[in-house]
């Protein structure tokens, strides 16, 4: 575990008073480590969790060559022989068991989707392509179809075409999606080893902050940050330890930080970290931990406290509701993903055409709330959602992503391409 000073020494030009968003991310990814405790969970419980070991396929999927369609299986070499192929139906192969008969030239087997391909047969003509002649005095049932409709091997799924026995199916560090859960189940695995869930303790600070149910009073606002952070933490499948609103007095803050550090892998707070804060939050962080106070070259956001209290990582977020969400998405989320054991890169930013000009100062990263739509010409277009004040949550609700205007970028002209961090999955 490196101290903040050691990390700072590794970063060229580290200036806590004017930190670029990229440098802040870089710092945080050096500060945190993947949680070491592992556990086994069932596949139902594994969604959103992070695999702790590589999964090697114990079987081939599918386990045998099988039909991809309801139709008739036959030897595809016969396609080249006639313009219209007429085949005698020798029997029926059902899904779930192997057909036991034998097939001669000029014969086929009626086959259901998923049924094992009878030996020697490699092609399936779908039911809807054939004209059928029922069995009768003239002999067995027959089917006919134009040969040009098919090529040898059509409509057959090969053994192991999804996964071959002994091949790596999923790598350690993969965050399990619905598709990955299905894949694990297709291998017949009842459970998997994952990193244990992170425990995240959260409290809001500030004497003006009301908890739900409290009577409104002049100068006070309801605590919204606790609910946005709760939602953001839930989306990461971490455990949320709700510590409420903590009063701005040294003994309450000290007790809260100590209790949080004793229980949680990470402590997230909001409020009380800006310059010139009259409260005790910063002083208590400094007293109890190894903490740096940053001014990040970004908007909204800017002040943030990071470090450790005991063995817990501390993310002291600003108080403004939108700044909380933006700093969470930009810095806390990538750091938590690493702590969860995930090795996956962040979702790629989308490029969309800005529908309007945006004023932007070079030298800081700006995150604007935007709505991405498909323009009539089929391209992606993004429009800013109204009031961009750092306390205005309603424009965050309307947005489906954040327009990310990079550190060096200046003004954006209407029609320029901009980067967008889509909310889907994170919010
Ligand atoms: P601070 O960073 O503590 O100076 O707070 C900045 C602004 O955010 C102030 O207007 C606070 O009232 C507001 N704020 C702080 N914490 C919360 C919270 N938990 N919920 C809603 N607003 C908050
Ligand atoms: Mg405050």
Coordinates of C-alpha atoms and ligand atoms in Angstrom, one line a residue:
X1 CA 0.0 0.0 0.0
X2 CA 1.6 3.2 -1.1
X3 CA 1.3 6.5 0.8
X4 CA -0.1 9.5 -0.9
X5 CA 3.3 11.1 -0.9
X6 CA 4.8 8.0 -2.7
X7 CA 2.1 8.1 -5.3
X8 CA 2.6 11.9 -5.8
X9 CA 6.3 11.3 -6.3
X10 CA 5.6 8.9 -9.2
X11 CA 3.5 11.5 -11.0
X12 CA 5.2 14.1 -13.0
X13 CA 4.1 17.6 -12.3
X14 CA 1.6 16.6 -9.6
X15 CA -0.1 19.7 -8.3
X16 CA -3.0 19.2 -5.9
X17 CA -4.0 22.8 -6.4
X18 CA -4.4 22.5 -10.2
X19 CA -4.9 18.8 -11.1
X20 CA -6.1 17.7 -14.5
X21 CA -8.9 15.2 -14.6
X22 CA -6.5 12.7 -16.3
X23 CA -4.0 13.1 -13.5
X24 CA -6.7 12.7 -10.8
X25 CA -7.7 9.4 -12.4
X26 CA -4.1 8.3 -12.7
X27 CA -3.5 9.0 -9.1
X28 CA -6.6 7.2 -7.9
X29 CA -5.9 4.1 -9.9
X30 CA -2.5 3.9 -8.1
X31 CA -4.1 4.5 -4.7
X32 CA -6.6 1.6 -4.9
X33 CA -6.1 -2.1 -5.1
X34 CA -8.4 -5.0 -5.9
X35 CA -10.1 -6.5 -2.9
X36 CA -8.4 -9.8 -2.0
X37 CA -11.2 -11.8 -0.4
X38 CA -13.0 -14.1 -2.7
X39 CA -16.1 -16.2 -2.5
X40 CA -18.1 -18.7 -4.5
X41 CA -21.6 -17.6 -5.7
X42 CA -24.3 -19.3 -7.7
X43 CA -24.7 -18.1 -11.3
X44 CA -27.9 -16.3 -10.4
X45 CA -26.0 -14.4 -7.7
X46 CA -23.0 -13.7 -10.0
X47 CA -24.5 -10.9 -12.1
X48 CA -22.5 -7.7 -11.8
X49 CA -19.8 -9.5 -9.8
X50 CA -16.2 -9.7 -10.9
X51 CA -14.6 -13.1 -11.8
X52 CA -11.6 -13.9 -9.5
X53 CA -10.2 -16.6 -11.8
X54 CA -10.1 -17.6 -15.4
X55 CA -12.9 -20.0 -16.4
X56 CA -11.7 -22.8 -18.7
X57 CA -14.4 -24.5 -20.5
X58 CA -14.9 -28.1 -19.1
X59 CA -16.9 -29.2 -22.1
X60 CA -17.5 -28.3 -25.7
X61 CA -20.5 -26.0 -26.4
X62 CA -22.4 -27.2 -28.3
X63 CA -21.4 -30.8 -27.3
X64 CA -22.1 -32.2 -30.8
X65 CA -22.9 -31.2 -34.3
X66 CA -26.6 -30.3 -34.4
X67 CA -29.2 -28.8 -36.6
X68 CA -29.8 -25.0 -36.6
X69 CA -33.3 -25.4 -38.2
X70 CA -36.3 -27.6 -38.3
X71 CA -35.9 -29.4 -41.6
X72 CA -34.2 -32.4 -43.2
X73 CA -30.6 -33.5 -42.7
X74 CA -28.8 -35.0 -45.7
X75 CA -25.3 -35.5 -47.2
X76 CA -24.5 -32.2 -48.8
X77 CA -22.3 -33.9 -51.5
X78 CA -25.5 -34.7 -53.3
X79 CA -26.2 -31.0 -54.0
X80 CA -23.8 -30.9 -56.9
X81 CA -25.4 -33.9 -58.6
X82 CA -28.9 -32.7 -59.5
X83 CA -30.8 -29.4 -60.0
X84 CA -33.7 -30.7 -57.9
X85 CA -32.8 -33.1 -55.2
X86 CA -35.5 -35.7 -54.1
X87 CA -34.7 -37.6 -51.0
X88 CA -36.5 -40.4 -49.1
X89 CA -37.3 -39.6 -45.5
X90 CA -35.6 -42.5 -43.4
X91 CA -36.8 -41.3 -40.0
X92 CA -37.0 -38.4 -37.5
X93 CA -34.2 -37.1 -35.3
X94 CA -35.6 -35.3 -32.2
X95 CA -33.7 -32.8 -29.9
X96 CA -32.3 -34.4 -26.9
X97 CA -31.4 -37.9 -28.2
X98 CA -29.3 -39.4 -31.0
X99 CA -31.2 -40.9 -33.9
X100 CA -30.3 -44.6 -34.1
X101 CA -31.0 -45.5 -37.7
X102 CA -28.7 -45.6 -40.7
X103 CA -29.0 -43.4 -43.8
X104 CA -28.2 -44.4 -47.4
X105 CA -27.6 -42.3 -50.5
X106 CA -30.8 -40.6 -51.6
X107 CA -32.1 -40.5 -48.1
X108 CA -32.5 -37.8 -45.5
X109 CA -33.7 -37.6 -41.9
X110 CA -36.4 -35.2 -40.7
X111 CA -34.6 -33.2 -37.9
X112 CA -35.6 -30.7 -35.2
X113 CA -33.6 -27.7 -34.2
X114 CA -30.9 -28.7 -31.7
X115 CA -31.1 -32.4 -32.6
X116 CA -27.8 -34.2 -33.1
X117 CA -26.8 -34.5 -36.8
X118 CA -26.9 -38.2 -37.7
X119 CA -23.5 -39.6 -38.7
X120 CA -22.5 -38.8 -42.3
X121 CA -25.0 -36.0 -42.7
X122 CA -23.7 -32.4 -42.8
X123 CA -26.5 -30.2 -44.3
X124 CA -30.0 -29.3 -43.3
X125 CA -32.6 -28.1 -45.7
X126 CA -35.2 -26.0 -43.8
X127 CA -38.7 -27.3 -43.8
X128 CA -40.1 -24.3 -45.6
X129 CA -37.8 -24.9 -48.7
X130 CA -39.2 -28.4 -49.5
X131 CA -42.2 -29.8 -51.1
X132 CA -43.2 -33.0 -49.5
X133 CA -44.8 -36.2 -50.7
X134 CA -46.5 -38.3 -48.0
X135 CA -45.8 -41.9 -47.6
X136 CA -48.2 -44.2 -49.5
X137 CA -48.4 -47.1 -51.9
X138 CA -45.5 -45.4 -53.9
X139 CA -43.2 -46.0 -50.9
X140 CA -41.7 -43.9 -48.1
X141 CA -42.3 -40.1 -47.7
X142 CA -40.1 -38.0 -50.0
X143 CA -39.1 -34.4 -50.1
X144 CA -37.8 -32.3 -53.1
X145 CA -36.1 -28.9 -53.2
X146 CA -34.0 -26.9 -55.7
X147 CA -30.3 -27.7 -55.0
X148 CA -29.2 -24.1 -55.6
X149 CA -30.9 -23.0 -52.4
X150 CA -28.1 -24.6 -50.3
X151 CA -24.4 -25.3 -49.9
X152 CA -22.9 -28.3 -48.1
X153 CA -22.7 -27.6 -44.4
X154 CA -25.6 -25.1 -44.3
X155 CA -27.8 -24.9 -41.2
X156 CA -25.5 -27.2 -39.1
X157 CA -23.9 -26.0 -35.9
X158 CA -20.6 -27.5 -35.3
X159 CA -19.5 -29.1 -32.0
X160 CA -17.5 -26.6 -30.0
X161 CA -18.3 -23.6 -32.3
X162 CA -19.2 -21.5 -29.2
X163 CA -16.5 -22.9 -26.9
X164 CA -14.1 -25.8 -27.2
X165 CA -13.3 -28.0 -24.2
X166 CA -10.1 -26.7 -22.5
X167 CA -10.4 -23.3 -24.0
X168 CA -10.5 -20.1 -21.8
X169 CA -14.1 -19.0 -21.7
X170 CA -13.9 -15.9 -19.5
X171 CA -11.0 -14.2 -17.9
X172 CA -10.4 -13.2 -14.3
X173 CA -11.3 -9.5 -13.9
X174 CA -14.4 -9.8 -16.1
X175 CA -17.5 -8.1 -14.7
X176 CA -20.3 -10.6 -15.3
X177 CA -23.0 -9.4 -17.6
X178 CA -26.3 -11.3 -18.4
X179 CA -24.5 -12.8 -21.4
X180 CA -21.6 -14.0 -19.3
X181 CA -23.9 -15.5 -16.7
X182 CA -25.6 -17.4 -19.5
X183 CA -22.2 -18.6 -20.9
X184 CA -21.2 -19.9 -17.5
X185 CA -24.4 -21.8 -17.2
X186 CA -23.9 -23.2 -20.7
X187 CA -20.7 -24.8 -19.4
X188 CA -22.7 -26.6 -16.7
X189 CA -20.9 -24.6 -13.9
X190 CA -23.2 -24.2 -10.9
X191 CA -21.1 -21.6 -9.2
X192 CA -18.1 -19.3 -9.8
X193 CA -15.3 -17.6 -7.7
X194 CA -15.7 -13.9 -7.5
X195 CA -14.3 -11.0 -5.5
X196 CA -16.4 -10.3 -2.5
X197 CA -18.7 -7.3 -2.8
X198 CA -17.2 -4.0 -1.8
X199 CA -18.6 -2.3 1.3
X200 CA -19.1 1.4 0.7
X201 CA -20.0 3.7 3.7
X202 CA -21.6 7.0 2.8
X203 CA -22.6 10.1 4.8
X204 CA -23.6 13.6 3.9
X205 CA -22.1 16.5 5.8
X206 CA -23.4 20.0 6.4
X207 CA -25.6 21.6 9.0
X208 CA -28.1 22.8 6.4
X209 CA -28.8 19.2 5.2
X210 CA -32.2 17.7 6.2
X211 CA -33.0 14.0 6.2
X212 CA -36.2 12.9 4.7
X213 CA -39.0 13.2 7.2
X214 CA -37.5 16.2 8.9
X215 CA -39.5 19.4 9.0
X216 CA -38.2 22.0 6.5
X217 CA -36.6 25.0 8.0
X218 CA -35.2 28.2 6.6
X219 CA -31.8 27.8 4.9
X220 CA -32.0 24.0 4.9
X221 CA -32.2 21.6 1.9
X222 CA -33.1 18.0 1.7
X223 CA -30.3 15.5 1.4
X224 CA -30.3 14.4 -2.2
X225 CA -26.7 13.3 -2.5
X226 CA -27.3 10.3 -0.3
X227 CA -29.8 9.0 -2.8
X228 CA -27.8 9.6 -5.9
X229 CA -24.7 8.0 -4.5
X230 CA -26.8 5.1 -3.2
X231 CA -28.1 4.6 -6.8
X232 CA -24.7 4.9 -8.3
X233 CA -23.2 2.4 -5.8
X234 CA -26.1 0.0 -6.4
X235 CA -25.4 0.1 -10.1
X236 CA -21.9 -1.2 -9.3
X237 CA -23.4 -4.0 -7.2
X238 CA -21.5 -2.8 -4.1
X239 CA -23.0 -2.8 -0.6
X240 CA -24.1 0.6 0.5
X241 CA -23.7 1.4 4.2
X242 CA -26.0 4.4 4.9
X243 CA -24.6 6.6 7.6
X244 CA -27.1 9.4 7.2
X245 CA -26.4 13.1 7.6
X246 CA -23.5 13.9 10.0
X247 CA -23.7 17.1 12.0
X248 CA -20.8 19.5 11.6
X249 CA -19.2 19.1 14.9
X250 CA -15.9 17.4 15.6
X251 CA -17.1 14.6 17.8
X252 CA -19.9 13.5 15.4
X253 CA -17.6 13.7 12.5
X254 CA -14.8 11.8 14.3
X255 CA -17.3 9.0 15.4
X256 CA -18.7 8.8 11.8
X257 CA -15.3 8.5 10.1
X258 CA -14.1 5.9 12.7
X259 CA -17.2 3.8 12.3
X260 CA -17.0 4.0 8.5
X261 CA -13.4 3.1 8.4
X262 CA -14.0 0.1 10.7
X263 CA -16.6 -1.3 8.4
X264 CA -16.0 -0.2 4.8
X265 CA -13.6 -0.7 2.0
X266 CA -14.3 2.9 0.8
X267 CA -15.9 5.9 2.5
X268 CA -17.7 8.4 0.4
X269 CA -18.8 11.7 1.8
X270 CA -20.3 14.8 0.3
X271 CA -19.9 18.4 1.2
X272 CA -17.4 20.3 3.4
X273 CA -14.3 20.0 1.1
X274 CA -14.4 23.3 -0.7
X275 CA -11.9 26.0 0.0
X276 CA -12.8 28.3 2.8
X277 CA -15.3 25.7 4.3
X278 CA -16.1 26.9 7.7
X279 CA -16.8 23.4 8.9
X280 CA -14.8 20.6 10.5
X281 CA -15.0 18.0 7.8
X282 CA -11.6 18.7 6.2
X283 CA -9.9 19.1 9.6
X284 CA -11.2 15.7 10.7
X285 CA -10.2 14.0 7.5
X286 CA -6.7 15.4 8.0
X287 CA -6.6 14.4 11.6
X288 CA -7.7 10.8 11.1
X289 CA -6.1 9.9 7.8
X290 CA -3.6 10.3 5.0
X291 CA -5.7 12.7 2.9
X292 CA -5.0 15.1 0.0
X293 CA -7.3 18.0 -0.8
X294 CA -7.5 18.6 -4.5
X295 CA -8.6 21.4 -6.8
X296 CA -9.4 19.6 -10.1
X297 CA -9.4 21.6 -13.3
X298 CA -12.9 20.6 -14.1
X299 CA -16.5 21.8 -14.1
X300 CA -18.6 21.0 -12.3
X301 CA -16.7 19.6 -9.4
X302 CA -13.3 21.0 -8.5
X303 CA -12.8 20.4 -4.8
X304 CA -12.3 16.8 -3.8
X305 CA -10.6 15.0 -0.9
X306 CA -8.9 11.7 -1.5
X307 CA -6.8 9.3 0.6
X308 CA -7.1 6.7 3.3
X309 CA -8.6 6.6 6.7
X310 CA -7.3 3.4 8.4
X311 CA -7.4 0.9 5.6
X312 CA -10.5 2.5 3.9
X313 CA -10.1 4.6 0.8
X314 CA -11.7 8.0 1.2
X315 CA -13.5 9.9 -1.5
X316 CA -14.6 13.3 -0.1
X317 CA -16.9 14.7 -2.8
X318 CA -18.1 18.2 -3.2
X319 CA -21.5 19.1 -1.9
X320 CA -23.3 20.3 -5.0
X321 CA -25.6 17.6 -6.2
X322 CA -24.5 17.5 -9.9
X323 CA -20.8 17.9 -8.9
X324 CA -21.3 14.8 -6.7
X325 CA -22.6 12.7 -9.6
X326 CA -20.0 14.0 -12.1
X327 CA -17.1 13.4 -9.7
X328 CA -18.5 10.0 -8.9
X329 CA -18.7 9.0 -12.6
X330 CA -15.4 10.6 -13.6
X331 CA -13.2 9.4 -10.7
X332 CA -14.9 7.3 -8.0
X333 CA -16.5 4.8 -10.4
X334 CA -13.3 3.8 -12.2
X335 CA -11.5 3.5 -8.9
X336 CA -14.3 1.4 -7.4
X337 CA -14.3 -0.9 -10.4
X338 CA -10.6 -1.5 -9.9
X339 CA -11.2 -2.2 -6.2
X340 CA -13.9 -4.7 -7.3
X341 CA -11.2 -6.5 -9.3
X342 CA -12.4 -5.5 -12.7
X343 CA -9.7 -5.2 -15.4
X344 CA -12.1 -3.9 -18.0
X345 CA -11.6 -0.5 -19.5
X346 CA -14.2 2.1 -19.1
X347 CA -17.0 2.1 -21.7
X348 CA -15.9 3.9 -24.8
X349 CA -17.0 7.5 -25.2
X350 CA -19.5 8.1 -28.0
X351 CA -18.9 10.7 -30.7
X352 CA -21.9 12.9 -31.4
X353 CA -22.4 16.1 -33.3
X354 CA -23.1 19.1 -31.1
X355 CA -26.4 20.6 -32.1
X356 CA -25.3 24.0 -30.8
X357 CA -22.2 26.1 -30.0
X358 CA -20.8 25.5 -26.5
X359 CA -18.6 27.9 -24.7
X360 CA -15.6 26.2 -23.2
X361 CA -12.5 27.4 -21.5
X362 CA -9.3 25.5 -22.4
X363 CA -7.4 24.2 -19.4
X364 CA -10.1 22.3 -17.6
X365 CA -12.4 19.4 -18.4
X366 CA -16.0 20.3 -18.6
X367 CA -18.9 17.8 -18.2
X368 CA -22.2 19.1 -19.6
X369 CA -25.5 17.3 -19.3
X370 CA -26.7 16.3 -22.7
X371 CA -29.4 14.4 -24.6
X372 CA -28.1 12.2 -27.5
X373 CA -30.6 11.6 -30.3
X374 CA -30.6 10.2 -33.7
X375 CA -30.9 13.0 -36.2
X376 CA -33.1 12.5 -39.3
X377 CA -30.0 11.7 -41.4
X378 CA -29.2 8.8 -39.0
X379 CA -26.2 10.4 -37.3
X380 CA -26.0 11.0 -33.5
X381 CA -26.6 14.5 -32.3
X382 CA -26.3 15.9 -28.8
X383 CA -28.1 18.8 -27.2
X384 CA -27.4 20.4 -23.8
X385 CA -30.2 20.1 -21.3
X386 CA -31.1 23.5 -20.0
X387 CA -29.6 24.9 -16.8
X388 CA -26.1 23.6 -16.2
X389 CA -25.8 24.9 -12.6
X390 CA -23.9 22.5 -10.4
X391 CA -26.9 22.2 -8.1
X392 CA -29.5 21.6 -10.8
X393 CA -30.5 18.0 -10.7
X394 CA -33.5 18.3 -13.0
X395 CA -31.2 18.8 -16.0
X396 CA -29.3 15.7 -14.9
X397 CA -32.5 13.8 -14.9
X398 CA -33.3 14.9 -18.5
X399 CA -29.8 14.0 -19.7
X400 CA -28.9 10.6 -21.1
X401 CA -25.2 11.3 -21.0
X402 CA -22.4 13.8 -20.1
X403 CA -20.7 15.7 -22.9
X404 CA -17.0 15.5 -22.0
X405 CA -15.0 18.5 -23.3
X406 CA -11.4 17.7 -22.8
X407 CA -8.8 19.6 -20.9
X408 CA -7.2 21.4 -23.9
X409 CA -10.4 21.9 -25.9
X410 CA -11.7 25.5 -26.5
X411 CA -15.1 26.6 -27.7
X412 CA -17.2 24.1 -29.6
X413 CA -19.0 25.3 -32.8
X414 CA -22.4 24.0 -33.8
X415 CA -21.8 20.8 -35.8
X416 CA -18.5 19.9 -34.2
X417 CA -18.1 16.3 -33.0
X418 CA -17.9 16.0 -29.2
X419 CA -17.3 13.1 -26.8
X420 CA -20.3 11.8 -24.7
X421 CA -20.2 9.5 -21.7
X422 CA -23.5 7.7 -21.9
X423 CA -25.3 7.0 -18.6
X424 CA -26.8 3.7 -19.7
X425 CA -25.5 1.1 -17.3
X426 CA -23.8 3.6 -14.9
X427 CA -26.8 5.7 -13.9
Ligands
LIG1 P1 -20.4 22.4 0.2 O1 -19.5 21.7 -0.7 O2 -20.5 21.7 1.5 O3 -20.0 23.8 0.3 O4 -21.8 22.4 -0.5 C1 -22.1 23.0 -1.7 C2 -23.6 23.1 -1.9 O5 -24.1 21.8 -2.0 C3 -24.4 23.8 -0.9 O6 -25.3 24.6 -1.5 C4 -25.0 22.7 -0.1 O7 -26.2 23.1 0.5 C5 -25.3 21.7 -1.2 N1 -25.3 20.3 -0.6 C6 -24.3 19.8 0.2 N2 -24.6 18.6 0.6 C7 -25.8 18.3 0.1 C8 -26.6 17.1 0.1 N3 -26.3 16.1 0.8 N4 -27.8 17.2 -0.6 C9 -28.1 18.3 -1.3 N5 -27.4 19.4 -1.4 C10 -26.2 19.4 -0.7
LIG2 MG1 -20.9 22.7 3.4

